[in-house]
């Protein structure tokens, strides 16, 4: 089989990720569950340790040396994220626990303050549960109506249907940039433009997009954009929410507590300025600090080089997997990131996952927290292999061989 | 045969296999041979939902013994389910309620019991014990 031409030194990249030398069930680990979470390079691990070893302190209020150092590192991460997604101002970047937290923040603040009975919220068939349930909760509370953009059999949004749905009743559109189950890249710029024409606000769930695609929130003109750092080589438990300043200013706060206030009396409290208004309590300082190193790492490799290499891995894997008799790829959109979801005739995805795990190969099986999408395809779940920059064609060959073994054992 | 004798028998069966392939081929075989649960018992009430596969468990009393029948839509889970049924079915509620299941760990399959959400097996075992305790209360 042919290998992929790339300017990246994949072997050197692999050696930046200590976990890739793990042995699982007696075999070298093949990690193809990157859409769930990516592994972390040594630079990120060192940054985490470095923070705790040298400058662990609570931020923003301390005047001692450690507090100042921690605060500077924390705010440097905010500016790095601002730059990464090209936000206008660093105050437009709110730290969250992750993508889910960001969506809940918008639903519970913007949604509760500005949406009312009869208003329509549009999502799509391929949303993760985290971009369905927060809106259902809001609809239940406020009497809003949830509408869902349908998809075709390839796993692409039906844009005509979306346009037909839009009206002066549409007040909010919340769609996923890249589908975690199918890999489909949605035409978000067009979605945003159309929504704005009827005066609706738009949130983009960028969880699967940020490690693969260039993100420019100003060019997109989205109102909100939310993502998780752990899916882009950063630590778990940290995410970012971008919001346009005028919207963030107008929204009520989310959680109450320290840091988010200006002044507190027993009669009333006044709230802090952006971004602190939305960051109550001591944040996840170490993980925020280390996030910057993840973004620097991605930048050092080059987003374009990563994108091209991952796309080549996707093409290689798609061709190789399609050669397996009875295997059907779910999600065949023209525009995809490096995710391949598939089903095999007569084989339950869980059996596939268990038997691949015995061979040291980590994939994800199940409904991928997109049960309505699985229902649309009439399947209980899929097996999903998702690739990152440290994966290789040799590993894809091992997956294919592993699947032949699975078929033989279950046949 | 007592519950422990059945466990020991399974442990002995698995001692024959030194490779993962043969071990899992055996579990798959057990899954294939296990008689399917009659459709009338595949009810919403009998379902134990895992995140990935479904498990159905049907329990009834016969001659003071608690009987189990079960099924799953995934074949490996089906094989594992068949072992749990083989070990526990046909004993008195008292025996089942106080039983200590050690065979999964000894066979090296305990990870399947730990992953509660992914295969429903741990929930199934809990449900089997719950039936035993409930029937014990009825009998007393």
PDB file of C-alpha atoms in Angstrom, chain A residues 34-317:
ATOM      1  CA  UNK A  34      -9.462  11.256  18.594  1.00  0.00           C
ATOM      2  CA  UNK A  35     -12.923  12.709  18.044  1.00  0.00           C
ATOM      3  CA  UNK A  36     -13.670  11.774  21.664  1.00  0.00           C
ATOM      4  CA  UNK A  37     -10.436  13.275  22.933  1.00  0.00           C
ATOM      5  CA  UNK A  38      -6.985  13.727  21.464  1.00  0.00           C
ATOM      6  CA  UNK A  39      -3.812  12.745  23.258  1.00  0.00           C
ATOM      7  CA  UNK A  40      -1.603  15.440  24.782  1.00  0.00           C
ATOM      8  CA  UNK A  41       1.897  16.397  23.669  1.00  0.00           C
ATOM      9  CA  UNK A  42       4.703  16.613  26.197  1.00  0.00           C
ATOM     10  CA  UNK A  43       4.655  20.426  25.991  1.00  0.00           C
ATOM     11  CA  UNK A  44       1.134  20.404  27.460  1.00  0.00           C
ATOM     12  CA  UNK A  45       2.018  17.843  30.149  1.00  0.00           C
ATOM     13  CA  UNK A  46       5.106  19.870  31.088  1.00  0.00           C
ATOM     14  CA  UNK A  47       3.043  23.057  31.256  1.00  0.00           C
ATOM     15  CA  UNK A  48       0.589  21.399  33.660  1.00  0.00           C
ATOM     16  CA  UNK A  49       3.391  20.195  35.879  1.00  0.00           C
ATOM     17  CA  UNK A  50       5.308  23.432  35.534  1.00  0.00           C
ATOM     18  CA  UNK A  51       2.333  25.411  36.747  1.00  0.00           C
ATOM     19  CA  UNK A  52       1.878  23.285  39.862  1.00  0.00           C
ATOM     20  CA  UNK A  53       5.603  23.073  40.558  1.00  0.00           C
ATOM     21  CA  UNK A  54       6.478  26.720  40.092  1.00  0.00           C
ATOM     22  CA  UNK A  55       3.595  29.177  40.188  1.00  0.00           C
ATOM     23  CA  UNK A  56       0.386  27.624  41.497  1.00  0.00           C
ATOM     24  CA  UNK A  57      -1.664  30.469  42.972  1.00  0.00           C
ATOM     25  CA  UNK A  58      -5.175  31.802  42.790  1.00  0.00           C
ATOM     26  CA  UNK A  59      -5.505  34.418  40.103  1.00  0.00           C
ATOM     27  CA  UNK A  60      -6.629  38.016  39.684  1.00  0.00           C
ATOM     28  CA  UNK A  61      -6.678  39.201  43.287  1.00  0.00           C
ATOM     29  CA  UNK A  62      -3.374  38.170  44.801  1.00  0.00           C
ATOM     30  CA  UNK A  63      -0.583  40.717  44.791  1.00  0.00           C
ATOM     31  CA  UNK A  64       2.258  38.309  45.488  1.00  0.00           C
ATOM     32  CA  UNK A  65       4.700  37.058  42.874  1.00  0.00           C
ATOM     33  CA  UNK A  66       3.092  33.659  42.266  1.00  0.00           C
ATOM     34  CA  UNK A  67      -0.387  35.136  41.880  1.00  0.00           C
ATOM     35  CA  UNK A  68       0.868  37.625  39.341  1.00  0.00           C
ATOM     36  CA  UNK A  69       2.680  34.959  37.380  1.00  0.00           C
ATOM     37  CA  UNK A  70      -0.357  32.664  37.387  1.00  0.00           C
ATOM     38  CA  UNK A  71      -2.650  35.526  36.377  1.00  0.00           C
ATOM     39  CA  UNK A  72      -0.374  36.498  33.484  1.00  0.00           C
ATOM     40  CA  UNK A  73      -0.222  32.910  32.224  1.00  0.00           C
ATOM     41  CA  UNK A  74      -3.988  32.533  32.563  1.00  0.00           C
ATOM     42  CA  UNK A  75      -4.682  35.719  30.623  1.00  0.00           C
ATOM     43  CA  UNK A  76      -2.016  34.836  28.036  1.00  0.00           C
ATOM     44  CA  UNK A  77      -4.074  31.722  27.247  1.00  0.00           C
ATOM     45  CA  UNK A  78      -7.167  33.852  26.768  1.00  0.00           C
ATOM     46  CA  UNK A  79      -5.315  36.051  24.288  1.00  0.00           C
ATOM     47  CA  UNK A  80      -3.889  33.010  22.531  1.00  0.00           C
ATOM     48  CA  UNK A  81      -7.412  31.616  22.062  1.00  0.00           C
ATOM     49  CA  UNK A  82      -8.617  35.031  20.878  1.00  0.00           C
ATOM     50  CA  UNK A  83      -5.891  34.989  18.257  1.00  0.00           C
ATOM     51  CA  UNK A  84      -6.548  31.330  17.333  1.00  0.00           C
ATOM     52  CA  UNK A  85     -10.182  31.981  16.374  1.00  0.00           C
ATOM     53  CA  UNK A  86      -9.585  35.626  15.397  1.00  0.00           C
ATOM     54  CA  UNK A  87     -11.955  37.260  17.880  1.00  0.00           C
ATOM     55  CA  UNK A  88     -11.935  41.066  17.981  1.00  0.00           C
ATOM     56  CA  UNK A  89     -11.211  41.361  21.701  1.00  0.00           C
ATOM     57  CA  UNK A  90      -9.943  39.075  24.423  1.00  0.00           C
ATOM     58  CA  UNK A  91     -12.967  40.039  26.545  1.00  0.00           C
ATOM     59  CA  UNK A  92     -15.069  38.064  24.075  1.00  0.00           C
ATOM     60  CA  UNK A  93     -13.433  34.808  25.213  1.00  0.00           C
ATOM     61  CA  UNK A  94     -15.123  33.167  28.217  1.00  0.00           C
ATOM     62  CA  UNK A  95     -13.520  30.132  29.813  1.00  0.00           C
ATOM     63  CA  UNK A  96     -15.916  27.216  30.362  1.00  0.00           C
ATOM     64  CA  UNK A  97     -15.718  23.530  31.302  1.00  0.00           C
ATOM     65  CA  UNK A  98     -16.129  22.591  27.664  1.00  0.00           C
ATOM     66  CA  UNK A  99     -18.416  22.829  24.653  1.00  0.00           C
ATOM     67  CA  UNK A 100     -21.442  21.518  26.557  1.00  0.00           C
ATOM     68  CA  UNK A 101     -20.953  24.128  29.245  1.00  0.00           C
ATOM     69  CA  UNK A 102     -20.721  26.883  26.633  1.00  0.00           C
ATOM     70  CA  UNK A 103     -24.003  25.865  25.000  1.00  0.00           C
ATOM     71  CA  UNK A 104     -25.733  25.677  28.377  1.00  0.00           C
ATOM     72  CA  UNK A 105     -24.378  29.109  29.266  1.00  0.00           C
ATOM     73  CA  UNK A 106     -25.885  30.660  26.136  1.00  0.00           C
ATOM     74  CA  UNK A 107     -29.199  28.794  26.474  1.00  0.00           C
ATOM     75  CA  UNK A 108     -29.542  29.720  30.132  1.00  0.00           C
ATOM     76  CA  UNK A 109     -28.515  33.372  29.817  1.00  0.00           C
ATOM     77  CA  UNK A 110     -29.210  34.664  26.320  1.00  0.00           C
ATOM     78  CA  UNK A 111     -32.053  32.181  25.855  1.00  0.00           C
ATOM     79  CA  UNK A 112     -33.807  32.870  29.139  1.00  0.00           C
ATOM     80  CA  UNK A 113     -33.428  36.634  28.823  1.00  0.00           C
ATOM     81  CA  UNK A 114     -34.314  37.155  25.181  1.00  0.00           C
ATOM     82  CA  UNK A 115     -36.418  34.230  23.923  1.00  0.00           C
ATOM     83  CA  UNK A 116     -40.127  34.001  24.582  1.00  0.00           C
ATOM     84  CA  UNK A 117     -43.154  31.838  23.928  1.00  0.00           C
ATOM     85  CA  UNK A 118     -43.653  30.908  20.281  1.00  0.00           C
ATOM     86  CA  UNK A 119     -40.093  31.834  19.261  1.00  0.00           C
ATOM     87  CA  UNK A 120     -38.411  29.204  17.111  1.00  0.00           C
ATOM     88  CA  UNK A 121     -34.993  27.677  17.703  1.00  0.00           C
ATOM     89  CA  UNK A 122     -33.406  25.745  14.833  1.00  0.00           C
ATOM     90  CA  UNK A 123     -30.932  22.903  15.299  1.00  0.00           C
ATOM     91  CA  UNK A 124     -30.019  20.059  12.925  1.00  0.00           C
ATOM     92  CA  UNK A 125     -30.487  16.294  12.742  1.00  0.00           C
ATOM     93  CA  UNK A 126     -26.774  15.697  13.313  1.00  0.00           C
ATOM     94  CA  UNK A 127     -26.483  17.530  16.637  1.00  0.00           C
ATOM     95  CA  UNK A 128     -24.716  16.001  19.618  1.00  0.00           C
ATOM     96  CA  UNK A 129     -27.051  15.605  22.614  1.00  0.00           C
ATOM     97  CA  UNK A 130     -25.268  18.604  24.131  1.00  0.00           C
ATOM     98  CA  UNK A 131     -26.703  20.812  21.387  1.00  0.00           C
ATOM     99  CA  UNK A 132     -30.202  19.340  21.714  1.00  0.00           C
ATOM    100  CA  UNK A 133     -30.992  18.972  25.408  1.00  0.00           C
ATOM    101  CA  UNK A 134     -30.092  22.533  26.574  1.00  0.00           C
ATOM    102  CA  UNK A 135     -32.505  23.904  23.936  1.00  0.00           C
ATOM    103  CA  UNK A 136     -35.217  21.406  24.860  1.00  0.00           C
ATOM    104  CA  UNK A 137     -34.876  22.521  28.474  1.00  0.00           C
ATOM    105  CA  UNK A 138     -35.218  26.137  27.355  1.00  0.00           C
ATOM    106  CA  UNK A 139     -38.228  25.327  25.145  1.00  0.00           C
ATOM    107  CA  UNK A 140     -39.909  23.594  28.055  1.00  0.00           C
ATOM    108  CA  UNK A 141     -39.379  26.587  30.292  1.00  0.00           C
ATOM    109  CA  UNK A 142     -40.182  29.375  27.835  1.00  0.00           C
ATOM    110  CA  UNK A 143     -42.600  27.738  25.426  1.00  0.00           C
ATOM    111  CA  UNK A 144     -40.252  28.077  22.438  1.00  0.00           C
ATOM    112  CA  UNK A 145     -40.462  25.697  19.482  1.00  0.00           C
ATOM    113  CA  UNK A 146     -37.524  23.513  18.450  1.00  0.00           C
ATOM    114  CA  UNK A 147     -37.162  22.873  14.723  1.00  0.00           C
ATOM    115  CA  UNK A 148     -34.734  20.446  13.127  1.00  0.00           C
ATOM    116  CA  UNK A 149     -32.937  20.754   9.759  1.00  0.00           C
ATOM    117  CA  UNK A 150     -33.166  17.398   7.950  1.00  0.00           C
ATOM    118  CA  UNK A 151     -30.237  15.696   6.186  1.00  0.00           C
ATOM    119  CA  UNK A 152     -29.756  13.573   3.071  1.00  0.00           C
ATOM    120  CA  UNK A 153     -28.470   9.975   3.044  1.00  0.00           C
ATOM    121  CA  UNK A 154     -24.882  11.177   2.668  1.00  0.00           C
ATOM    122  CA  UNK A 155     -25.208  13.040   5.947  1.00  0.00           C
ATOM    123  CA  UNK A 156     -25.413  16.575   4.534  1.00  0.00           C
ATOM    124  CA  UNK A 157     -27.830  19.263   5.688  1.00  0.00           C
ATOM    125  CA  UNK A 158     -30.734  19.980   3.347  1.00  0.00           C
ATOM    126  CA  UNK A 159     -30.121  23.681   2.949  1.00  0.00           C
ATOM    127  CA  UNK A 160     -33.360  24.330   1.019  1.00  0.00           C
ATOM    128  CA  UNK A 161     -35.304  22.876   3.917  1.00  0.00           C
ATOM    129  CA  UNK A 162     -33.346  25.100   6.277  1.00  0.00           C
ATOM    130  CA  UNK A 163     -34.187  28.184   4.224  1.00  0.00           C
ATOM    131  CA  UNK A 164     -37.850  27.232   4.211  1.00  0.00           C
ATOM    132  CA  UNK A 165     -37.781  26.985   8.002  1.00  0.00           C
ATOM    133  CA  UNK A 166     -36.439  30.493   8.474  1.00  0.00           C
ATOM    134  CA  UNK A 167     -38.979  33.205   9.244  1.00  0.00           C
ATOM    135  CA  UNK A 168     -39.459  36.185  11.519  1.00  0.00           C
ATOM    136  CA  UNK A 169     -40.336  33.615  14.228  1.00  0.00           C
ATOM    137  CA  UNK A 170     -36.789  32.202  14.048  1.00  0.00           C
ATOM    138  CA  UNK A 171     -34.861  33.729  16.933  1.00  0.00           C
ATOM    139  CA  UNK A 172     -31.956  31.356  17.372  1.00  0.00           C
ATOM    140  CA  UNK A 173     -30.000  28.864  15.270  1.00  0.00           C
ATOM    141  CA  UNK A 174     -27.585  26.461  16.959  1.00  0.00           C
ATOM    142  CA  UNK A 175     -25.752  24.044  14.683  1.00  0.00           C
ATOM    143  CA  UNK A 176     -22.688  21.883  14.753  1.00  0.00           C
ATOM    144  CA  UNK A 177     -19.759  22.937  12.573  1.00  0.00           C
ATOM    145  CA  UNK A 178     -18.490  19.386  12.094  1.00  0.00           C
ATOM    146  CA  UNK A 179     -20.500  16.255  12.925  1.00  0.00           C
ATOM    147  CA  UNK A 180     -18.818  14.053  15.539  1.00  0.00           C
ATOM    148  CA  UNK A 181     -20.590  10.945  14.227  1.00  0.00           C
ATOM    149  CA  UNK A 182     -20.268  11.474  10.479  1.00  0.00           C
ATOM    150  CA  UNK A 183     -17.386  13.901  10.005  1.00  0.00           C
ATOM    151  CA  UNK A 184     -19.548  16.174   7.813  1.00  0.00           C
ATOM    152  CA  UNK A 185     -18.341  19.773   7.598  1.00  0.00           C
ATOM    153  CA  UNK A 186     -21.439  21.960   7.508  1.00  0.00           C
ATOM    154  CA  UNK A 187     -21.655  25.176   5.452  1.00  0.00           C
ATOM    155  CA  UNK A 188     -21.773  27.306   8.589  1.00  0.00           C
ATOM    156  CA  UNK A 189     -20.988  30.633   6.881  1.00  0.00           C
ATOM    157  CA  UNK A 190     -24.088  30.241   4.734  1.00  0.00           C
ATOM    158  CA  UNK A 191     -26.181  29.072   7.703  1.00  0.00           C
ATOM    159  CA  UNK A 192     -25.134  32.151   9.683  1.00  0.00           C
ATOM    160  CA  UNK A 193     -25.777  34.565   6.826  1.00  0.00           C
ATOM    161  CA  UNK A 194     -29.262  33.181   6.174  1.00  0.00           C
ATOM    162  CA  UNK A 195     -30.141  33.279   9.880  1.00  0.00           C
ATOM    163  CA  UNK A 196     -28.987  36.878  10.169  1.00  0.00           C
ATOM    164  CA  UNK A 197     -31.234  37.842   7.255  1.00  0.00           C
ATOM    165  CA  UNK A 198     -34.252  37.038   9.444  1.00  0.00           C
ATOM    166  CA  UNK A 199     -32.652  38.587  12.522  1.00  0.00           C
ATOM    167  CA  UNK A 200     -31.840  35.324  14.331  1.00  0.00           C
ATOM    168  CA  UNK A 201     -28.731  34.807  16.461  1.00  0.00           C
ATOM    169  CA  UNK A 202     -26.403  31.890  15.717  1.00  0.00           C
ATOM    170  CA  UNK A 203     -24.295  29.609  17.900  1.00  0.00           C
ATOM    171  CA  UNK A 204     -21.764  27.297  16.278  1.00  0.00           C
ATOM    172  CA  UNK A 205     -20.778  24.118  18.141  1.00  0.00           C
ATOM    173  CA  UNK A 206     -17.134  23.948  17.160  1.00  0.00           C
ATOM    174  CA  UNK A 207     -16.115  20.931  19.255  1.00  0.00           C
ATOM    175  CA  UNK A 208     -14.986  18.818  16.289  1.00  0.00           C
ATOM    176  CA  UNK A 209     -13.881  21.703  14.088  1.00  0.00           C
ATOM    177  CA  UNK A 210     -11.136  23.545  15.914  1.00  0.00           C
ATOM    178  CA  UNK A 211      -8.389  20.925  15.679  1.00  0.00           C
ATOM    179  CA  UNK A 212      -8.935  20.375  11.946  1.00  0.00           C
ATOM    180  CA  UNK A 213     -10.100  23.648  10.369  1.00  0.00           C
ATOM    181  CA  UNK A 214      -9.132  27.313  10.338  1.00  0.00           C
ATOM    182  CA  UNK A 215     -11.630  29.193  12.481  1.00  0.00           C
ATOM    183  CA  UNK A 216     -12.213  32.900  11.987  1.00  0.00           C
ATOM    184  CA  UNK A 217     -15.216  34.028  14.023  1.00  0.00           C
ATOM    185  CA  UNK A 218     -15.145  37.501  12.459  1.00  0.00           C
ATOM    186  CA  UNK A 219     -15.263  36.144   8.917  1.00  0.00           C
ATOM    187  CA  UNK A 220     -17.987  33.680   9.917  1.00  0.00           C
ATOM    188  CA  UNK A 221     -19.822  36.477  11.719  1.00  0.00           C
ATOM    189  CA  UNK A 222     -21.306  33.933  14.165  1.00  0.00           C
ATOM    190  CA  UNK A 223     -22.774  35.351  17.372  1.00  0.00           C
ATOM    191  CA  UNK A 224     -21.406  32.555  19.536  1.00  0.00           C
ATOM    192  CA  UNK A 225     -18.780  29.864  18.968  1.00  0.00           C
ATOM    193  CA  UNK A 226     -17.958  27.224  21.552  1.00  0.00           C
ATOM    194  CA  UNK A 227     -15.344  24.463  21.722  1.00  0.00           C
ATOM    195  CA  UNK A 228     -13.294  22.189  24.011  1.00  0.00           C
ATOM    196  CA  UNK A 229      -9.531  22.236  24.372  1.00  0.00           C
ATOM    197  CA  UNK A 230      -9.232  18.504  25.066  1.00  0.00           C
ATOM    198  CA  UNK A 231     -10.224  17.711  21.490  1.00  0.00           C
ATOM    199  CA  UNK A 232      -7.320  19.781  20.185  1.00  0.00           C
ATOM    200  CA  UNK A 233      -4.359  18.339  22.112  1.00  0.00           C
ATOM    201  CA  UNK A 234      -5.130  20.374  25.257  1.00  0.00           C
ATOM    202  CA  UNK A 235      -6.205  19.307  28.750  1.00  0.00           C
ATOM    203  CA  UNK A 236      -9.642  18.013  29.705  1.00  0.00           C
ATOM    204  CA  UNK A 237     -12.123  20.121  31.636  1.00  0.00           C
ATOM    205  CA  UNK A 238     -11.523  23.359  29.785  1.00  0.00           C
ATOM    206  CA  UNK A 239     -13.367  25.015  26.949  1.00  0.00           C
ATOM    207  CA  UNK A 240     -13.948  28.439  25.522  1.00  0.00           C
ATOM    208  CA  UNK A 241     -17.037  30.351  24.515  1.00  0.00           C
ATOM    209  CA  UNK A 242     -16.721  33.200  22.071  1.00  0.00           C
ATOM    210  CA  UNK A 243     -19.567  35.704  22.013  1.00  0.00           C
ATOM    211  CA  UNK A 244     -19.937  39.081  20.340  1.00  0.00           C
ATOM    212  CA  UNK A 245     -19.231  41.726  22.919  1.00  0.00           C
ATOM    213  CA  UNK A 246     -22.567  43.530  22.636  1.00  0.00           C
ATOM    214  CA  UNK A 247     -24.410  40.255  23.242  1.00  0.00           C
ATOM    215  CA  UNK A 248     -22.246  39.204  26.175  1.00  0.00           C
ATOM    216  CA  UNK A 249     -22.758  42.677  27.678  1.00  0.00           C
ATOM    217  CA  UNK A 250     -26.521  42.410  27.326  1.00  0.00           C
ATOM    218  CA  UNK A 251     -26.780  38.877  28.722  1.00  0.00           C
ATOM    219  CA  UNK A 252     -27.394  38.288  32.417  1.00  0.00           C
ATOM    220  CA  UNK A 253     -24.686  36.346  34.293  1.00  0.00           C
ATOM    221  CA  UNK A 254     -24.788  32.522  34.433  1.00  0.00           C
ATOM    222  CA  UNK A 255     -23.439  31.409  37.811  1.00  0.00           C
ATOM    223  CA  UNK A 256     -23.164  33.641  40.832  1.00  0.00           C
ATOM    224  CA  UNK A 257     -20.161  33.778  43.133  1.00  0.00           C
ATOM    225  CA  UNK A 258     -16.744  35.277  43.572  1.00  0.00           C
ATOM    226  CA  UNK A 259     -14.856  36.841  40.673  1.00  0.00           C
ATOM    227  CA  UNK A 260     -18.020  37.635  38.707  1.00  0.00           C
ATOM    228  CA  UNK A 261     -19.029  40.552  40.941  1.00  0.00           C
ATOM    229  CA  UNK A 262     -18.039  44.194  41.260  1.00  0.00           C
ATOM    230  CA  UNK A 263     -19.649  44.872  44.592  1.00  0.00           C
ATOM    231  CA  UNK A 264     -21.800  42.796  46.920  1.00  0.00           C
ATOM    232  CA  UNK A 265     -24.172  43.990  49.612  1.00  0.00           C
ATOM    233  CA  UNK A 266     -26.997  42.010  51.176  1.00  0.00           C
ATOM    234  CA  UNK A 267     -29.434  44.188  49.252  1.00  0.00           C
ATOM    235  CA  UNK A 268     -27.952  43.691  45.782  1.00  0.00           C
ATOM    236  CA  UNK A 269     -24.802  42.937  43.840  1.00  0.00           C
ATOM    237  CA  UNK A 270     -23.300  44.534  40.779  1.00  0.00           C
ATOM    238  CA  UNK A 271     -21.531  42.400  38.239  1.00  0.00           C
ATOM    239  CA  UNK A 272     -17.994  42.438  36.998  1.00  0.00           C
ATOM    240  CA  UNK A 273     -16.956  43.425  33.489  1.00  0.00           C
ATOM    241  CA  UNK A 274     -16.400  40.970  30.666  1.00  0.00           C
ATOM    242  CA  UNK A 275     -15.130  38.300  30.594  1.00  0.00           C
ATOM    243  CA  UNK A 276     -15.173  37.849  34.395  1.00  0.00           C
ATOM    244  CA  UNK A 277     -18.928  38.330  34.618  1.00  0.00           C
ATOM    245  CA  UNK A 278     -19.267  34.766  33.296  1.00  0.00           C
ATOM    246  CA  UNK A 279     -16.405  33.204  35.244  1.00  0.00           C
ATOM    247  CA  UNK A 280     -17.657  32.753  38.805  1.00  0.00           C
ATOM    248  CA  UNK A 281     -15.394  31.015  41.280  1.00  0.00           C
ATOM    249  CA  UNK A 282     -11.799  29.876  41.002  1.00  0.00           C
ATOM    250  CA  UNK A 283     -11.339  28.654  37.432  1.00  0.00           C
ATOM    251  CA  UNK A 284      -9.446  25.622  36.202  1.00  0.00           C
ATOM    252  CA  UNK A 285      -6.196  27.596  36.174  1.00  0.00           C
ATOM    253  CA  UNK A 286      -3.696  24.840  35.391  1.00  0.00           C
ATOM    254  CA  UNK A 287      -5.646  23.548  32.422  1.00  0.00           C
ATOM    255  CA  UNK A 288      -6.253  27.025  31.048  1.00  0.00           C
ATOM    256  CA  UNK A 289      -2.537  27.780  31.327  1.00  0.00           C
ATOM    257  CA  UNK A 290      -1.596  24.519  29.581  1.00  0.00           C
ATOM    258  CA  UNK A 291      -4.125  25.143  26.795  1.00  0.00           C
ATOM    259  CA  UNK A 292      -1.900  27.810  25.318  1.00  0.00           C
ATOM    260  CA  UNK A 293       0.813  25.195  24.827  1.00  0.00           C
ATOM    261  CA  UNK A 294      -1.615  22.977  22.914  1.00  0.00           C
ATOM    262  CA  UNK A 295      -2.440  25.831  20.536  1.00  0.00           C
ATOM    263  CA  UNK A 296       1.229  26.707  20.178  1.00  0.00           C
ATOM    264  CA  UNK A 297       1.933  23.071  19.372  1.00  0.00           C
ATOM    265  CA  UNK A 298      -0.699  23.003  16.630  1.00  0.00           C
ATOM    266  CA  UNK A 299       0.663  26.279  15.256  1.00  0.00           C
ATOM    267  CA  UNK A 300       4.219  24.921  15.249  1.00  0.00           C
ATOM    268  CA  UNK A 301       3.124  22.071  12.971  1.00  0.00           C
ATOM    269  CA  UNK A 302       0.983  24.346  10.835  1.00  0.00           C
ATOM    270  CA  UNK A 303      -2.771  24.076  10.542  1.00  0.00           C
ATOM    271  CA  UNK A 304      -2.640  23.638   6.758  1.00  0.00           C
ATOM    272  CA  UNK A 305      -0.103  20.826   6.911  1.00  0.00           C
ATOM    273  CA  UNK A 306      -2.173  19.073   9.604  1.00  0.00           C
ATOM    274  CA  UNK A 307      -5.358  19.483   7.577  1.00  0.00           C
ATOM    275  CA  UNK A 308      -3.812  18.111   4.404  1.00  0.00           C
ATOM    276  CA  UNK A 309      -2.231  15.127   6.154  1.00  0.00           C
ATOM    277  CA  UNK A 310      -5.428  14.262   8.028  1.00  0.00           C
ATOM    278  CA  UNK A 311      -7.408  14.509   4.810  1.00  0.00           C
ATOM    279  CA  UNK A 312      -4.998  12.088   3.175  1.00  0.00           C
ATOM    280  CA  UNK A 313      -5.438   9.712   6.127  1.00  0.00           C
ATOM    281  CA  UNK A 314      -9.213   9.981   5.649  1.00  0.00           C
ATOM    282  CA  UNK A 315      -8.942   9.142   1.950  1.00  0.00           C
ATOM    283  CA  UNK A 316      -6.593   6.241   2.650  1.00  0.00           C
ATOM    284  CA  UNK A 317      -8.854   4.850   5.381  1.00  0.00           C
TER     285      UNK A 317
END
